[in-house]
Amino acid sequence: GIQVEQSPPDLILQEGANSTLRCNFSDSVNNLQWFHQNPWGQLINLFYIPSGTKQNGRLSATTVATERYSLLYISSSQTTDSGVYFCAVEAWDDKIIFGKGTRLHILP
Amino acid sequence: NAGVTQTPKFRILKIGQSMTLQCTQDMNHNYMYWYRQDPGMGLKLIYYSVGAGITDKGEVPNGYNVSRSTTEDFPLRLELAAPSQTSVYFCASSFIDSEGGAFFGQGTRLTVV
């Protein structure tokens, strides 16, 4: 089946810093999403981005489907950005497969 | 719209007991999914369904069963619970081909003792 790899696995930053999270996938995909799992375990949709670039406030994402990767940018980090960021891809067999996530900790 | 609703939120089971985790969505989504998340880990797909009457195995289906008799409901059945099934279970739904993205319920925290 399709493999989804996220990097880095862990990231510790000072408040106000910028960061880039990466998602690589092993085969062509139907769709790609980024999620934020907050400290209470809730999964929050950030971006639905099968290709191209989208922005939402301090967050933006770019997917280059032909090269099988996606990037999530977080600018001017805040402590509320802490949590785990997941990339999830829908393969052509309709399965949505998650990466292992990047654990982000923003220090005040 | 309530979105995706899971019940119960918490449950403790004894080894060998059975239970059904309920999931319902009111967004008229075709696709529904069940995941489990072990502590500190990512989400693993258990089963999924592309429409009423159709179900397929995911990455970790052993020990679980599902049914999809209606568009709205996708219950997950645990038979003969084992400690290895201690996890947080998430249900999700989406339109065809996850167009617009998949949306998740709040999760069910299950402990098997």
CSV table of C-alpha atoms in Angstrom, one decimal:
chain,number,residue,atom,x,y,z
A,1,GLY,CA,0.0,0.0,0.0
A,2,ILE,CA,0.9,3.7,-0.2
A,3,GLN,CA,3.5,5.0,2.3
A,4,VAL,CA,3.3,8.4,3.9
A,5,GLU,CA,6.3,9.8,5.6
A,6,GLN,CA,6.4,13.0,7.6
A,7,SER,CA,9.4,15.0,8.7
A,8,PRO,CA,10.6,16.1,11.1
A,9,PRO,CA,9.1,13.8,13.7
A,10,ASP,CA,9.5,16.3,16.5
A,11,LEU,CA,10.1,20.1,16.5
A,12,ILE,CA,10.6,22.5,19.3
A,13,LEU,CA,10.4,26.2,18.5
A,14,GLN,CA,10.3,29.5,20.3
A,15,GLU,CA,7.1,31.6,20.0
A,16,GLY,CA,7.3,33.8,16.9
A,17,ALA,CA,9.5,31.4,14.9
A,18,ASN,CA,8.5,30.0,11.4
A,19,SER,CA,8.5,26.3,10.5
A,20,THR,CA,8.1,24.0,7.5
A,21,LEU,CA,6.6,20.5,7.9
A,22,ARG,CA,7.0,18.0,5.1
A,23,CYS,CA,4.9,15.1,3.8
A,24,ASN,CA,6.2,12.6,1.2
A,25,PHE,CA,4.1,9.9,-0.3
A,26,SER,CA,5.1,6.9,-2.3
A,27,ASP,CA,2.5,6.8,-5.1
A,28,SER,CA,0.1,9.1,-6.9
A,29,VAL,CA,-2.9,10.1,-4.7
A,30,ASN,CA,-6.4,11.3,-5.2
A,31,ASN,CA,-6.3,13.9,-2.4
A,32,LEU,CA,-4.2,15.2,0.4
A,33,GLN,CA,-5.2,16.8,3.7
A,34,TRP,CA,-3.4,18.4,6.6
A,35,PHE,CA,-4.8,18.0,10.2
A,36,HIS,CA,-3.9,19.5,13.5
A,37,GLN,CA,-4.5,17.3,16.6
A,38,ASN,CA,-4.7,19.5,19.6
A,39,PRO,CA,-3.7,18.5,23.1
A,40,TRP,CA,-7.2,17.4,23.8
A,41,GLY,CA,-7.0,14.9,20.9
A,42,GLN,CA,-9.4,16.7,18.6
A,43,LEU,CA,-8.5,16.4,14.9
A,44,ILE,CA,-8.9,19.7,13.1
A,45,ASN,CA,-9.0,20.1,9.3
A,46,LEU,CA,-6.4,22.6,8.2
A,47,PHE,CA,-6.2,22.1,4.4
A,48,TYR,CA,-7.7,20.0,1.7
A,49,ILE,CA,-5.0,20.4,-0.9
A,50,PRO,CA,-4.6,17.8,-3.6
A,51,SER,CA,-2.4,20.2,-5.6
A,52,GLY,CA,-1.3,23.8,-5.6
A,53,THR,CA,-1.0,26.3,-2.8
A,54,LYS,CA,-3.5,27.5,-0.2
A,55,GLN,CA,-3.3,30.0,2.7
A,56,ASN,CA,-5.3,30.5,5.8
A,57,GLY,CA,-4.0,33.2,8.1
A,58,ARG,CA,-0.5,32.3,9.4
A,59,LEU,CA,-0.7,28.8,7.8
A,60,SER,CA,-0.2,27.9,4.2
A,61,ALA,CA,0.3,24.6,2.4
A,62,THR,CA,1.7,23.5,-1.0
A,63,THR,CA,1.3,20.2,-2.7
A,64,VAL,CA,3.4,19.2,-5.7
A,65,ALA,CA,1.5,16.1,-6.7
A,66,THR,CA,3.9,15.2,-9.6
A,67,GLU,CA,6.8,15.1,-7.2
A,68,ARG,CA,4.8,13.4,-4.4
A,69,TYR,CA,5.2,15.8,-1.6
A,70,SER,CA,3.4,18.5,0.4
A,71,LEU,CA,4.6,21.2,2.7
A,72,LEU,CA,2.9,22.9,5.6
A,73,TYR,CA,4.2,26.4,6.6
A,74,ILE,CA,3.5,27.9,10.0
A,75,SER,CA,4.6,31.5,10.4
A,76,SER,CA,4.9,33.5,13.6
A,77,SER,CA,4.2,30.5,15.7
A,78,GLN,CA,2.0,30.8,18.8
A,79,THR,CA,1.8,28.4,21.8
A,80,THR,CA,-1.7,27.4,20.6
A,81,ASP,CA,0.0,25.9,17.5
A,82,SER,CA,1.4,23.2,19.6
A,83,GLY,CA,0.2,19.7,19.0
A,84,VAL,CA,0.6,17.0,16.3
A,85,TYR,CA,0.3,17.8,12.6
A,86,PHE,CA,-0.8,14.9,10.4
A,87,CYS,CA,-0.7,14.5,6.6
A,88,ALA,CA,-3.3,12.1,5.2
A,89,VAL,CA,-3.6,11.0,1.6
A,90,GLU,CA,-6.4,9.2,-0.3
A,91,ALA,CA,-5.0,6.5,-2.4
A,92,TRP,CA,-6.8,5.3,-5.6
A,93,ASP,CA,-8.4,2.4,-3.6
A,94,ASP,CA,-10.3,5.0,-1.6
A,95,LYS,CA,-8.3,4.4,1.6
A,96,ILE,CA,-7.2,7.5,3.5
A,97,ILE,CA,-3.8,6.8,5.0
A,98,PHE,CA,-2.1,8.9,7.6
A,99,GLY,CA,1.5,9.7,8.2
A,100,LYS,CA,3.0,9.3,11.7
A,101,GLY,CA,2.8,13.0,12.3
A,102,THR,CA,5.1,15.9,13.4
A,103,ARG,CA,4.9,16.8,17.0
A,104,LEU,CA,5.3,20.5,17.4
A,105,HIS,CA,6.0,22.2,20.7
A,106,ILE,CA,6.0,26.0,20.8
A,107,LEU,CA,7.8,27.5,23.8
A,108,PRO,CA,6.5,30.8,25.3
B,1,ASN,CA,-25.3,20.2,11.4
B,2,ALA,CA,-23.8,18.0,14.2
B,3,GLY,CA,-21.2,16.6,11.8
B,4,VAL,CA,-19.8,13.3,12.8
B,5,THR,CA,-21.0,12.0,16.2
B,6,GLN,CA,-19.5,9.1,18.1
B,7,THR,CA,-20.8,7.4,21.2
B,8,PRO,CA,-19.7,6.6,23.8
B,9,LYS,CA,-16.9,9.0,24.5
B,10,PHE,CA,-15.3,6.7,27.1
B,11,ARG,CA,-15.6,3.0,27.9
B,12,ILE,CA,-13.9,0.4,30.0
B,13,LEU,CA,-14.3,-3.2,28.9
B,14,LYS,CA,-13.2,-6.5,30.4
B,15,ILE,CA,-11.2,-9.0,28.4
B,16,GLY,CA,-13.5,-11.1,26.3
B,17,GLN,CA,-16.5,-8.7,26.4
B,18,SER,CA,-18.0,-7.3,23.2
B,19,MET,CA,-19.3,-3.8,22.3
B,20,THR,CA,-20.3,-1.6,19.5
B,21,LEU,CA,-18.9,1.9,18.9
B,22,GLN,CA,-21.5,4.0,17.2
B,23,CYS,CA,-20.9,6.6,14.5
B,24,THR,CA,-23.4,8.7,12.7
B,25,GLN,CA,-23.0,11.6,10.3
B,26,ASP,CA,-25.6,14.2,9.0
B,27,MET,CA,-23.6,15.6,6.1
B,28,ASN,CA,-24.9,13.1,3.5
B,29,HIS,CA,-21.4,11.8,3.0
B,30,ASN,CA,-20.9,8.7,1.0
B,31,TYR,CA,-17.6,7.6,2.5
B,32,MET,CA,-17.1,6.6,6.1
B,33,TYR,CA,-14.0,5.4,8.0
B,34,TRP,CA,-12.9,3.9,11.3
B,35,TYR,CA,-9.4,4.6,12.7
B,36,ARG,CA,-7.6,3.7,15.9
B,37,GLN,CA,-4.9,5.8,17.4
B,38,ASP,CA,-2.5,4.2,20.0
B,39,PRO,CA,-0.8,6.6,22.4
B,40,GLY,CA,1.8,8.8,20.7
B,41,MET,CA,1.2,7.2,17.4
B,42,GLY,CA,-0.6,8.1,14.1
B,43,LEU,CA,-4.0,6.9,12.9
B,44,LYS,CA,-4.4,3.4,11.5
B,45,LEU,CA,-7.4,2.6,9.2
B,46,ILE,CA,-9.5,-0.3,10.5
B,47,TYR,CA,-12.4,-0.4,8.0
B,48,TYR,CA,-14.0,1.9,5.5
B,49,SER,CA,-17.1,2.1,3.4
B,50,VAL,CA,-17.8,3.9,0.1
B,51,GLY,CA,-21.6,3.6,0.5
B,52,ALA,CA,-24.5,1.8,2.1
B,53,GLY,CA,-24.0,-2.0,1.9
B,54,ILE,CA,-20.3,-1.8,1.0
B,55,THR,CA,-17.4,-2.2,3.4
B,56,ASP,CA,-13.7,-2.9,3.0
B,57,LYS,CA,-10.8,-3.8,5.2
B,58,GLY,CA,-8.2,-1.2,6.1
B,59,GLU,CA,-4.7,-1.6,7.5
B,60,VAL,CA,-5.6,-3.2,10.9
B,61,PRO,CA,-9.0,-5.0,10.6
B,62,ASN,CA,-8.4,-8.0,12.8
B,63,GLY,CA,-10.7,-8.3,15.8
B,64,TYR,CA,-13.3,-5.8,14.4
B,65,ASN,CA,-16.4,-5.9,12.3
B,66,VAL,CA,-18.5,-3.2,10.6
B,67,SER,CA,-21.7,-2.8,8.8
B,68,ARG,CA,-23.2,0.0,6.7
B,69,SER,CA,-26.9,-0.4,6.4
B,70,THR,CA,-27.6,3.3,6.0
B,71,THR,CA,-25.7,6.3,4.6
B,72,GLU,CA,-25.7,7.9,8.0
B,73,ASP,CA,-24.5,5.1,10.3
B,74,PHE,CA,-21.3,3.1,10.4
B,75,PRO,CA,-21.0,1.1,13.7
B,76,LEU,CA,-17.8,-0.7,14.7
B,77,ARG,CA,-18.1,-4.0,16.5
B,78,LEU,CA,-15.5,-5.4,18.8
B,79,GLU,CA,-15.8,-9.1,19.5
B,80,LEU,CA,-13.9,-10.7,22.4
B,81,ALA,CA,-12.1,-7.5,23.5
B,82,ALA,CA,-8.3,-7.9,24.1
B,83,PRO,CA,-5.9,-5.5,25.9
B,84,SER,CA,-4.3,-4.8,22.5
B,85,GLN,CA,-7.5,-3.0,21.5
B,86,THR,CA,-7.0,-0.4,24.1
B,87,SER,CA,-6.9,2.8,22.0
B,88,VAL,CA,-8.7,5.9,20.9
B,89,TYR,CA,-11.1,5.2,18.0
B,90,PHE,CA,-12.0,7.9,15.5
B,91,CYS,CA,-14.8,7.8,12.9
B,92,ALA,CA,-14.7,10.0,9.8
B,93,SER,CA,-16.8,10.8,6.8
B,94,SER,CA,-16.3,12.4,3.4
B,95,PHE,CA,-17.9,12.9,0.0
B,96,ILE,CA,-16.8,10.6,-2.8
B,97,ASP,CA,-13.0,10.5,-3.2
B,98,SER,CA,-12.8,12.6,0.0
B,99,GLU,CA,-13.7,15.6,-2.1
B,100,GLY,CA,-13.5,18.6,0.2
B,101,GLY,CA,-11.8,16.6,2.9
B,102,ALA,CA,-12.7,14.1,5.6
B,103,PHE,CA,-14.3,15.2,8.8
B,104,PHE,CA,-13.7,13.4,12.1
B,105,GLY,CA,-15.7,12.7,15.2
B,106,GLN,CA,-14.5,13.5,18.7
B,107,GLY,CA,-13.2,10.0,19.3
B,108,THR,CA,-14.0,7.1,21.7
B,109,ARG,CA,-11.4,6.3,24.4
B,110,LEU,CA,-11.6,2.5,25.0
B,111,THR,CA,-9.7,0.7,27.7
B,112,VAL,CA,-9.7,-3.1,27.9
B,113,VAL,CA,-8.7,-4.5,31.3
